[in-house]
mmCIF file of C-alpha atoms in Angstrom:
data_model
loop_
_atom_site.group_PDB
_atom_site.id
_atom_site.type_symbol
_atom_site.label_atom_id
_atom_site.label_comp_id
_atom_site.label_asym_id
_atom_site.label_seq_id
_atom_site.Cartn_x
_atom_site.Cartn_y
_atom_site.Cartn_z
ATOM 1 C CA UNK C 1490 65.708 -30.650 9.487
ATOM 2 C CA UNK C 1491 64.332 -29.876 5.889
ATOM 3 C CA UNK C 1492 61.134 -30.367 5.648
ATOM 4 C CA UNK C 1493 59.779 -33.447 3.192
ATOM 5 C CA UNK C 1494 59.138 -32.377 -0.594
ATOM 6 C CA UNK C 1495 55.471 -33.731 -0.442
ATOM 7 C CA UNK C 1496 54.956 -32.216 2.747
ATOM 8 C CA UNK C 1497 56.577 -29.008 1.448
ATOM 9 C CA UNK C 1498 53.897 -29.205 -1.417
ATOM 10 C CA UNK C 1499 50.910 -29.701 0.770
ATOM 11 C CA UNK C 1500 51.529 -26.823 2.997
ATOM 12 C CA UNK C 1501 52.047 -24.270 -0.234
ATOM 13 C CA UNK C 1502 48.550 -26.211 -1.662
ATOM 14 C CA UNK C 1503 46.349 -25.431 1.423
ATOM 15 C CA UNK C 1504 48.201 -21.642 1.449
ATOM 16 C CA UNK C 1505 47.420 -21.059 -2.009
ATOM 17 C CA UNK C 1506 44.254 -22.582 -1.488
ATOM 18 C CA UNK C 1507 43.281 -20.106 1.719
ATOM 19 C CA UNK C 1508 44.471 -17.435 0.123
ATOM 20 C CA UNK C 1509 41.943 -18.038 -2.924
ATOM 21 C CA UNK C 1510 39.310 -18.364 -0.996
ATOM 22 C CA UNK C 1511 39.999 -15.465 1.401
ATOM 23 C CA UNK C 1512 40.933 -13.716 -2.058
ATOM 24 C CA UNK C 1513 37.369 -14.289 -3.165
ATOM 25 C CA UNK C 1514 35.455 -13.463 -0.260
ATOM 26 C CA UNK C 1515 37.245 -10.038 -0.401
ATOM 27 C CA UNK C 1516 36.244 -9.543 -3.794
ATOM 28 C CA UNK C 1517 32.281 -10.140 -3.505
ATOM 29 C CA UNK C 1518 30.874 -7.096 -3.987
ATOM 30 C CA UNK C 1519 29.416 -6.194 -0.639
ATOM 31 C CA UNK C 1520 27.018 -3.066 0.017
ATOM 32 C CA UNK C 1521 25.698 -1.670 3.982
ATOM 33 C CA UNK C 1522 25.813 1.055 6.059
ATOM 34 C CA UNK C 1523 29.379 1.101 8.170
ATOM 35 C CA UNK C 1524 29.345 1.749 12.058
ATOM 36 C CA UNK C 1525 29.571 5.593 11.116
ATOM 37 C CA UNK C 1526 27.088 6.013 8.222
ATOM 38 C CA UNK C 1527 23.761 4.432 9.315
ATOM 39 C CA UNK C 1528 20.450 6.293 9.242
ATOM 40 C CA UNK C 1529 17.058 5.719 9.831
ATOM 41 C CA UNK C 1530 14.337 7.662 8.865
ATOM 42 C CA UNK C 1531 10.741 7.684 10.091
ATOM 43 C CA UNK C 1532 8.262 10.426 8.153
ATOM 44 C CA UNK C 1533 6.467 12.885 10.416
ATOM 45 C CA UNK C 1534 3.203 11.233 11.720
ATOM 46 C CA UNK C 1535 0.067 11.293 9.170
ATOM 47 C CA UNK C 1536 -2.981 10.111 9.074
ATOM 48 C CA UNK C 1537 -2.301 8.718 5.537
ATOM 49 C CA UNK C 1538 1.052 6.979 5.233
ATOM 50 C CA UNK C 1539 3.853 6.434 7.268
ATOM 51 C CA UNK C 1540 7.467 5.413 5.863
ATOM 52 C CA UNK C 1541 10.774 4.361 7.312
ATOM 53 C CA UNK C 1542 13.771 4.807 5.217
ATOM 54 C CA UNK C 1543 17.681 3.051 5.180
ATOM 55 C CA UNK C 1544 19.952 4.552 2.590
ATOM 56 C CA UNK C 1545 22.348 1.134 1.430
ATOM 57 C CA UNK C 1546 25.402 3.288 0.340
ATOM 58 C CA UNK C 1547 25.828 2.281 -3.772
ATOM 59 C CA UNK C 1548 22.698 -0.258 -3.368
ATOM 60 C CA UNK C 1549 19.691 1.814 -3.247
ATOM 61 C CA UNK C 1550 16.878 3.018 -0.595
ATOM 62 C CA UNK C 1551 15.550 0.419 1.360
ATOM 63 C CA UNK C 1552 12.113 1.667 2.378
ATOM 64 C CA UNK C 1553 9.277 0.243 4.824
ATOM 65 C CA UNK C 1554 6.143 2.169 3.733
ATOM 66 C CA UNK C 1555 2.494 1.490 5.283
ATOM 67 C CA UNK C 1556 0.028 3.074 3.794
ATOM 68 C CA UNK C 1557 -3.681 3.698 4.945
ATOM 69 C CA UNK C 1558 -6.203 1.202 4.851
ATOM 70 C CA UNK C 1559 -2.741 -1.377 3.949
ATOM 71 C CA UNK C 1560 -0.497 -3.077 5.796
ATOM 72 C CA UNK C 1561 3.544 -2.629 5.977
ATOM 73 C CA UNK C 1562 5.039 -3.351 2.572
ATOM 74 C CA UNK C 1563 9.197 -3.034 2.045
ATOM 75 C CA UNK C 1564 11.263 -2.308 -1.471
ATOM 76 C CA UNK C 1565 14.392 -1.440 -2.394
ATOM 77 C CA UNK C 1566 14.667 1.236 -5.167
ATOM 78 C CA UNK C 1567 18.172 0.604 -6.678
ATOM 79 C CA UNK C 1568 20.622 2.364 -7.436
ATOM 80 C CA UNK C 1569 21.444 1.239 -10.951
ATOM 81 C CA UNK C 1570 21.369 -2.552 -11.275
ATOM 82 C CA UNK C 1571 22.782 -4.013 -8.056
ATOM 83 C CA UNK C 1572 21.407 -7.411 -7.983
ATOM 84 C CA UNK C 1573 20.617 -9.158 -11.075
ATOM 85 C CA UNK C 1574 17.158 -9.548 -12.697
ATOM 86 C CA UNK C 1575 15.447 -12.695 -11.022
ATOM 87 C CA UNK C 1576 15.774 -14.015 -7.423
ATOM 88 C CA UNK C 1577 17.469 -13.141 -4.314
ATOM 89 C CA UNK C 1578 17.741 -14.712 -0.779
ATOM 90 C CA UNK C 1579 16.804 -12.904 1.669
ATOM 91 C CA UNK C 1580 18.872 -13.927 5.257
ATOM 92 C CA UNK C 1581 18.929 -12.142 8.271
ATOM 93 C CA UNK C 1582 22.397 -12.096 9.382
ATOM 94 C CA UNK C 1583 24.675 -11.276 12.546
ATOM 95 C CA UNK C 1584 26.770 -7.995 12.276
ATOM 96 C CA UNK C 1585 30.616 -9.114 12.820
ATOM 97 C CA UNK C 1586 30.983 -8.128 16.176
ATOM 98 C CA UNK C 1587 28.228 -10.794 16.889
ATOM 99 C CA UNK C 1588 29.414 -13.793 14.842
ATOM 100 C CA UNK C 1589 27.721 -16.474 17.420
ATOM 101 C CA UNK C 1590 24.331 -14.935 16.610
ATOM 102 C CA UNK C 1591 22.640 -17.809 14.418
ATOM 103 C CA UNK C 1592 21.226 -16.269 10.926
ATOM 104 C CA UNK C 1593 17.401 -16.499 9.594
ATOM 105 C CA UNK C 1594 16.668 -17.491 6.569
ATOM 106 C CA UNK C 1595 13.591 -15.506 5.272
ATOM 107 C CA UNK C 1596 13.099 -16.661 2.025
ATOM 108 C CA UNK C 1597 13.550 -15.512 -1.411
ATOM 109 C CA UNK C 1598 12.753 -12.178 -2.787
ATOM 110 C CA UNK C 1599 11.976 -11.361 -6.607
ATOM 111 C CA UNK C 1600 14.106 -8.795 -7.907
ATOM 112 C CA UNK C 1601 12.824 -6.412 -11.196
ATOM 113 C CA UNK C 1602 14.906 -4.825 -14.066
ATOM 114 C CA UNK C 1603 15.893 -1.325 -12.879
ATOM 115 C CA UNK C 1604 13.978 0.956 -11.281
ATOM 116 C CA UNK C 1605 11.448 -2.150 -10.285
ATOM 117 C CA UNK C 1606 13.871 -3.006 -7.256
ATOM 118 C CA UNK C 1607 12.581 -5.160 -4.847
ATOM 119 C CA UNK C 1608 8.964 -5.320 -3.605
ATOM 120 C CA UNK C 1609 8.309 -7.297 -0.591
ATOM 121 C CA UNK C 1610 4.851 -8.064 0.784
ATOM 122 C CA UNK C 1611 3.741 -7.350 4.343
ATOM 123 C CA UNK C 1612 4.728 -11.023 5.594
ATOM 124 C CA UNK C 1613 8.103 -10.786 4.923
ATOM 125 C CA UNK C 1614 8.045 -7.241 5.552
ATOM 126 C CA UNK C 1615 7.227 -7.640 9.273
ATOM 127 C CA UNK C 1616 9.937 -10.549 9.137
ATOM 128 C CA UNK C 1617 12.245 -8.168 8.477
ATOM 129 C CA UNK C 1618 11.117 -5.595 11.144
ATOM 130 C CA UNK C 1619 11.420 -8.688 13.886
ATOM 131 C CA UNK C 1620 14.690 -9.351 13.017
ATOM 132 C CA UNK C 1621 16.211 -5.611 12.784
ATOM 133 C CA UNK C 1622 14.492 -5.006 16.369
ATOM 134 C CA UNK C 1623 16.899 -8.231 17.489
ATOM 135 C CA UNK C 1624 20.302 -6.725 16.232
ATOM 136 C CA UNK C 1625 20.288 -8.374 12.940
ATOM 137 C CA UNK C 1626 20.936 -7.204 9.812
ATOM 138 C CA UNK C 1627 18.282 -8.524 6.709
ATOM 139 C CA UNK C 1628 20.910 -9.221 3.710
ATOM 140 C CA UNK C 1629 20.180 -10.339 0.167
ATOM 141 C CA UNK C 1630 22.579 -12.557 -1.311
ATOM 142 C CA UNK C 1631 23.244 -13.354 -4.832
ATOM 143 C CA UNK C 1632 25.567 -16.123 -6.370
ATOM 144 C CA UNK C 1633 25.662 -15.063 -10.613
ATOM 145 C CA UNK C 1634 25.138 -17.868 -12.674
ATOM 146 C CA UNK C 1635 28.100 -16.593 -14.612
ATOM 147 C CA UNK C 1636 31.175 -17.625 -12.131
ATOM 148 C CA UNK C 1637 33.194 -14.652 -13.368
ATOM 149 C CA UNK C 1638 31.427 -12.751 -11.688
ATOM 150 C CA UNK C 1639 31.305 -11.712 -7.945
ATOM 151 C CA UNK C 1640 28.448 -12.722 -5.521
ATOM 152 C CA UNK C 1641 26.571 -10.008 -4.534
ATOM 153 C CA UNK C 1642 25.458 -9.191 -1.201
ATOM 154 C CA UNK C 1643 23.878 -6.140 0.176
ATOM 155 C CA UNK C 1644 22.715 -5.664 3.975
ATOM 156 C CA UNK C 1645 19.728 -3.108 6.017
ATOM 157 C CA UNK C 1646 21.851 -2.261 9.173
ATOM 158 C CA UNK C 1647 20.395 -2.891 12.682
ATOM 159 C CA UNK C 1648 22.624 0.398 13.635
ATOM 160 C CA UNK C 1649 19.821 3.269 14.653
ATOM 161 C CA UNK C 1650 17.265 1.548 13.755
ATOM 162 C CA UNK C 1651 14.823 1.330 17.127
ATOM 163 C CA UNK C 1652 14.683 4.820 17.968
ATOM 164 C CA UNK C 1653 12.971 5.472 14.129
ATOM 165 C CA UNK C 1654 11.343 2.461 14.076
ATOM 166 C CA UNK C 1655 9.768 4.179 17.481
ATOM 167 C CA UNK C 1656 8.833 6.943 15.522
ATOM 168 C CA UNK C 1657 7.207 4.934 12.584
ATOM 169 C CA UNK C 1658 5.294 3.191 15.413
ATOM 170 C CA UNK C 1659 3.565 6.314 16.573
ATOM 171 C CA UNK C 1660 3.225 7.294 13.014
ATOM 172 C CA UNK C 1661 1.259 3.929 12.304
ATOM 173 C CA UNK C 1662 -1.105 4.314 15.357
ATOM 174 C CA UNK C 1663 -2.369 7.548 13.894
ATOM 175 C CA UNK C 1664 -3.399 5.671 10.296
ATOM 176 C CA UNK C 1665 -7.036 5.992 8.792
ATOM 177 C CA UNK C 1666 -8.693 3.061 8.401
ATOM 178 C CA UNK C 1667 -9.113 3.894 4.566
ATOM 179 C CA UNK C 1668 -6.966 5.105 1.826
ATOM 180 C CA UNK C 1669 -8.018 7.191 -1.353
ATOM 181 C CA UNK C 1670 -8.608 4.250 -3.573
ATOM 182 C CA UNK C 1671 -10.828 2.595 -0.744
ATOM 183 C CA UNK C 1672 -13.165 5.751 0.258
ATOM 184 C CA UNK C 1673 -13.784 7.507 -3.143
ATOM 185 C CA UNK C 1674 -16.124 5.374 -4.494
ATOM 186 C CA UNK C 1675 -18.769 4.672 -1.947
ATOM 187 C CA UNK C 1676 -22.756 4.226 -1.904
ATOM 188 C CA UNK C 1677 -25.426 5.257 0.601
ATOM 189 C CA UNK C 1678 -28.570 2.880 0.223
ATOM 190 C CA UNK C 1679 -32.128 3.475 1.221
ATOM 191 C CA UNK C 1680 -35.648 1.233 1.963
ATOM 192 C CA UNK C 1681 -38.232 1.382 -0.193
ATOM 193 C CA UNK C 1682 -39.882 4.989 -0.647
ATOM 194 C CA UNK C 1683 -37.596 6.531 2.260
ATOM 195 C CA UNK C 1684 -34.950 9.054 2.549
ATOM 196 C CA UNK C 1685 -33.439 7.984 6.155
ATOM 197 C CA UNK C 1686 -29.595 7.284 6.354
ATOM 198 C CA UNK C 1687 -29.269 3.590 8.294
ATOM 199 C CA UNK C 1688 -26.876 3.641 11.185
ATOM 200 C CA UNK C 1689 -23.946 1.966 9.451
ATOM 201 C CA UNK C 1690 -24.359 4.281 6.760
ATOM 202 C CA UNK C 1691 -24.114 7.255 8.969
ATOM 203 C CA UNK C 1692 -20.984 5.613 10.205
ATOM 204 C CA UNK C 1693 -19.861 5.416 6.731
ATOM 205 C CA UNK C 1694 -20.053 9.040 6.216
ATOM 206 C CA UNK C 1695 -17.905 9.983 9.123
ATOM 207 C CA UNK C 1696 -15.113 8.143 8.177
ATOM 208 C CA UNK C 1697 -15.621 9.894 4.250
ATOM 209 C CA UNK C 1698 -15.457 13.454 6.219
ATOM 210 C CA UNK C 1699 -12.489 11.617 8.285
ATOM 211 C CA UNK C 1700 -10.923 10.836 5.105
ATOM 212 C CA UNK C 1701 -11.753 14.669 3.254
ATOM 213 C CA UNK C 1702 -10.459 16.439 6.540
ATOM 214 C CA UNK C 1703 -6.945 14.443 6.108
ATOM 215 C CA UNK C 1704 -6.323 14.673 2.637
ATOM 216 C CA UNK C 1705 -5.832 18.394 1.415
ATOM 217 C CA UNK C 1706 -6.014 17.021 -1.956
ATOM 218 C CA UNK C 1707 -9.414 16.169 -2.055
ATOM 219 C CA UNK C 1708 -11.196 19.369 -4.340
ATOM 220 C CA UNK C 1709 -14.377 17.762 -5.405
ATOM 221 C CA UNK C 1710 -17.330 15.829 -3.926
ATOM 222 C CA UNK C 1711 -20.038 14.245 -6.360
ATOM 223 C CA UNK C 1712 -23.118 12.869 -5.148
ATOM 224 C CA UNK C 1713 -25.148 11.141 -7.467
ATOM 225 C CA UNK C 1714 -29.189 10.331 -6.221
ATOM 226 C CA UNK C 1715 -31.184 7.318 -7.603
ATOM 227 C CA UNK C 1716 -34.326 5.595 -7.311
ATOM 228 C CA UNK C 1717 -35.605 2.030 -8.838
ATOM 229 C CA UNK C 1718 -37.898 1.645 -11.284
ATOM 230 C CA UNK C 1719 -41.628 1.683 -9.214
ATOM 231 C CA UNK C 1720 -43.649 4.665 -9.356
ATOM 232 C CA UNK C 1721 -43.845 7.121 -11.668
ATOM 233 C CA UNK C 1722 -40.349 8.883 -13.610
ATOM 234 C CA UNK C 1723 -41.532 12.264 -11.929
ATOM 235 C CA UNK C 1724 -42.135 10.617 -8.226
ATOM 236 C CA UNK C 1725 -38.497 8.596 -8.948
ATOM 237 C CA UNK C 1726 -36.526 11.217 -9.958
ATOM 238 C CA UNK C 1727 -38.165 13.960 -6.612
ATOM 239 C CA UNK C 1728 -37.295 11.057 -4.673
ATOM 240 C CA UNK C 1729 -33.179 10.349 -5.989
ATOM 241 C CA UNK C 1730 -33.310 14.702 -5.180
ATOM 242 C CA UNK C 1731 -34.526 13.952 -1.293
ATOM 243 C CA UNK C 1732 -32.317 11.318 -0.554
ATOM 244 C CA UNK C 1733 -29.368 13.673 -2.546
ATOM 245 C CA UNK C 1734 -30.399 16.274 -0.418
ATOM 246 C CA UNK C 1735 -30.773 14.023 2.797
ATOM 247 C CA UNK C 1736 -26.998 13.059 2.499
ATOM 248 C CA UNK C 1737 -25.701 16.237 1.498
ATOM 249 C CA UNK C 1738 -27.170 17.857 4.682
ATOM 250 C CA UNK C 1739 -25.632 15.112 6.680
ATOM 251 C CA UNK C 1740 -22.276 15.801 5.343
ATOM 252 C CA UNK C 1741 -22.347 19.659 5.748
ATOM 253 C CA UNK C 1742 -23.346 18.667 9.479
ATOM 254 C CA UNK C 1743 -20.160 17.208 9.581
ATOM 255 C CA UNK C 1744 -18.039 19.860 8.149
ATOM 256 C CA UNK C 1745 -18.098 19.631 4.637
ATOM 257 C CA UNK C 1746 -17.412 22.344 2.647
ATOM 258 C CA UNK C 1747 -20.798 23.051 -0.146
ATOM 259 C CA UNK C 1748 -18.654 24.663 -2.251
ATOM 260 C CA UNK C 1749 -16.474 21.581 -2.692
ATOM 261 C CA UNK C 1750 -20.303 19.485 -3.818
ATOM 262 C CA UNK C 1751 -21.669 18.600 -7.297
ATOM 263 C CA UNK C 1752 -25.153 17.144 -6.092
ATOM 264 C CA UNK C 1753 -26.915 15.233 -8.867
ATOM 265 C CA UNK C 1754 -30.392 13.260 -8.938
ATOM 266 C CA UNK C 1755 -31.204 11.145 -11.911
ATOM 267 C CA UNK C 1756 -34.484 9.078 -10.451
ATOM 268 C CA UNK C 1757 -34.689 5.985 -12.153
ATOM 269 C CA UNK C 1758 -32.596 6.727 -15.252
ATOM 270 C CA UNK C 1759 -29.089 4.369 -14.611
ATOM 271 C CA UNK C 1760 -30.261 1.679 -12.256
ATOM 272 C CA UNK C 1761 -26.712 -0.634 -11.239
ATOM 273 C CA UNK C 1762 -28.677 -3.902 -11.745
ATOM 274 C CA UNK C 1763 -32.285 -4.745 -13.668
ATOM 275 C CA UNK C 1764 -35.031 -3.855 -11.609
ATOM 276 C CA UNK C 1765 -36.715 -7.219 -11.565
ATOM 277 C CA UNK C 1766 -36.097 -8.320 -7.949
ATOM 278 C CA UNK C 1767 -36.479 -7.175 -4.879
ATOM 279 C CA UNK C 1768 -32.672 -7.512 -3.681
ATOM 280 C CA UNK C 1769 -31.892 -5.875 -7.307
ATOM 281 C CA UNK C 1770 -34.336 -2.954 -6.542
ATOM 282 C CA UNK C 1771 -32.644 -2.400 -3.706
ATOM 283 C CA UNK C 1772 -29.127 -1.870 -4.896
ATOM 284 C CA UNK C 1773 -30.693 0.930 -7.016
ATOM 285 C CA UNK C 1774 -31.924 2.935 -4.872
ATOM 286 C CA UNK C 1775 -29.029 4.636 -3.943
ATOM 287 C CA UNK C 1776 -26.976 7.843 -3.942
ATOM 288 C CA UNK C 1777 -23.349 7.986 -4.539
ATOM 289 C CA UNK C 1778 -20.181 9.554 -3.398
ATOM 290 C CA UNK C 1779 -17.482 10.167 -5.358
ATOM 291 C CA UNK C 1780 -14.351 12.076 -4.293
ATOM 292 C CA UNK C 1781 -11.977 13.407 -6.774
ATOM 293 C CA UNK C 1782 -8.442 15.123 -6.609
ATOM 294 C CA UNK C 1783 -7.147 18.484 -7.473
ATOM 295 C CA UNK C 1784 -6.693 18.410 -11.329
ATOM 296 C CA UNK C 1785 -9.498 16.132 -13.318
ATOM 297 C CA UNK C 1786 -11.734 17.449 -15.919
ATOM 298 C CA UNK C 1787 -14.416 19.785 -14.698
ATOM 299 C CA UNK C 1788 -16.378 18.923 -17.402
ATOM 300 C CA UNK C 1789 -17.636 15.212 -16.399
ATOM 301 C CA UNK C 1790 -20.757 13.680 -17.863
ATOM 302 C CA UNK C 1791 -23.446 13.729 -16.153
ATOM 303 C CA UNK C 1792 -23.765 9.893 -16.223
ATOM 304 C CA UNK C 1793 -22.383 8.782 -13.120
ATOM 305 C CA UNK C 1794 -19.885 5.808 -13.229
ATOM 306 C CA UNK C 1795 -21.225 3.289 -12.250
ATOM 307 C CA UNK C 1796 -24.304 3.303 -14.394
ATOM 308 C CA UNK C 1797 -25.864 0.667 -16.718
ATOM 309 C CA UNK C 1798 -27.865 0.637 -19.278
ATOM 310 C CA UNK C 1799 -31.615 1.232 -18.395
ATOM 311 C CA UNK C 1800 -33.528 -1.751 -17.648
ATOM 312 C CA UNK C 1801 -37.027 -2.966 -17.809
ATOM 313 C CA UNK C 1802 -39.239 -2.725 -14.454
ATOM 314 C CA UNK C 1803 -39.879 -6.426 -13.940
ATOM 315 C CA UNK C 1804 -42.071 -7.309 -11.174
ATOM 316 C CA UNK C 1805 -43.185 -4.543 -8.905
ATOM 317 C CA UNK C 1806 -44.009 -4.120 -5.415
ATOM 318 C CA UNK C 1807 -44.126 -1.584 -3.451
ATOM 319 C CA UNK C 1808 -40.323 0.996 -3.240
ATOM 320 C CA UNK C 1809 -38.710 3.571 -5.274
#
């Protein structure tokens, strides 16, 4: 029997239909590692920063990086523009040969023009970690505003990644608590007229010799002595050289090279704070330790940075 016009024109309308849509699923531009092609990276273990890397064929390098003294951070560094300037969700999806597995929606993502990529902080960084160790794959997903164009989706595959993440695990236990920016300014402080180190200072200087002996590219070591304002300049600036002296010694016990020191002592000459109180007075009696890297200018002033102008005594009592 023939089948009915209207009915005839129905079935060719959901066809055409189906085929559009399955038409425009196909032609979403689509970026992640196949079965064959994904890797996982971990670095070698440091003490200073540990990285795990995911190459996204045509995307870009997806790359968890922990640095020390941080916590885990992730970006993307693109390949070209693959995602449009602006926002991006971020979805933790099944891979097709688990399409029951229910997806995770992890929020949106900021993405940057170029070479900015995506920069993720540690929260949804460690999101993503939780939900690679349980098989599923973190995708961003982009619908253009512009309906010509395709949506965009780009995935991190679970493939290979446990055994590296394994690796970046051991790498992470082995961390410093500190980083460069966090060590190379520090400050040893002292009680009134005296050149002892405190305990938590001593502690402090162990983990700068902790830092030194992990980081080849630490050349230089500048300490800096200071005094407050009581006493006499010639008592104040003897004093800023035995405390100089005090924590120089302290460091060589620990293994620093001398020939890596500048040692300095400027008495009362660049107090941090004015000398009129007692806490104040305090803060400047101090000596300084400031690490640089191979390649500044040998010829730095002798003013050390974080001097102020020089200050009237104030009220005395009894320091230096």
């Amino acid at each position: 029997m023939a089948m009915p016009l209207f009915r005839l024109q129905r079935t060719i309308l959901f066809t055409l239909t189906s085929l559009l849509f399955v038409s425009a699923q196909s032609y979403a531009a689509q970026y992640g590692a196949s079965i064959g092609n994904s890797v996982w990276q971990a670095t070698p273990p440091s003490p200073l920063y540990c990285e795990l890397t995911h190459p996204i064929p045509n995307m870009g390098m997806a790359r968890f990086t922990h640095r020390s003294g941080e916590d885990l951070k992730f970006r993307l560094d693109p390949y070209g523009q693959p995602l449009q300037k602006g926002s991006a969700e971020l979805m933790a999806l099944p891979p097709n040969w688990k399409p029951g597995d229910a997806p995770v929606d992890l929020g949106k993502v900021n993405v940057g023009l170029g070479e900015e990529g995506v920069h993720i902080d540690s929260e949804q960084a460690h999101l993503m970690v939780e939900v690679l160790e349980q098989g599923l794959n973190p995708t961003f997903m982009q619908t253009p505003a512009d309906k010509r164009y395709a949506p965009i989706r780009g995935h991190l595959s679970a493939l290979g990644f446990k055994p590296a993440f394994a690796e970046y695990v051991q790498c992470r236990g082995n961390l410093l608590p500190v980083n460069f920016d966090q060590i190379s300014r520090s400050a040893i402080t002292f009680p009134g007229g005296g050149i002892d180190i405190s305990t938590a200072d001593k502690e402090l200087l162990s983990l700068i010799m902790r830092y030194i002996n992990a980081d080849p590219s630490v050349k230089y070591v500048f300490l800096d002595g200071h005094s407050d304002s009581y006493g006499s300049r010639r008592d104040n600036r003897k004093l800023s050289k035995e405390r100089t002296d005090t924590v120089l010694n302290y460091l060589i016990d620990l293994g620093l090279n001398e020939a890596m020191v500048t040692a300095r002592y400027h008495g009362e000459r660049y107090p941090i704070v004015p000398n009129n109180t007692k806490a104040n007075r305090a803060k400047n009696r101090r000596v300084t330790i400031r690490l640089e890297r191979e390649g500044i200018a040998l010829g730095d002033p002798v003013v050390p940075s974080d001097a102020q102008v020089q200050y009237d005594n104030g009220s005395a009592d009894t320091a230096n």
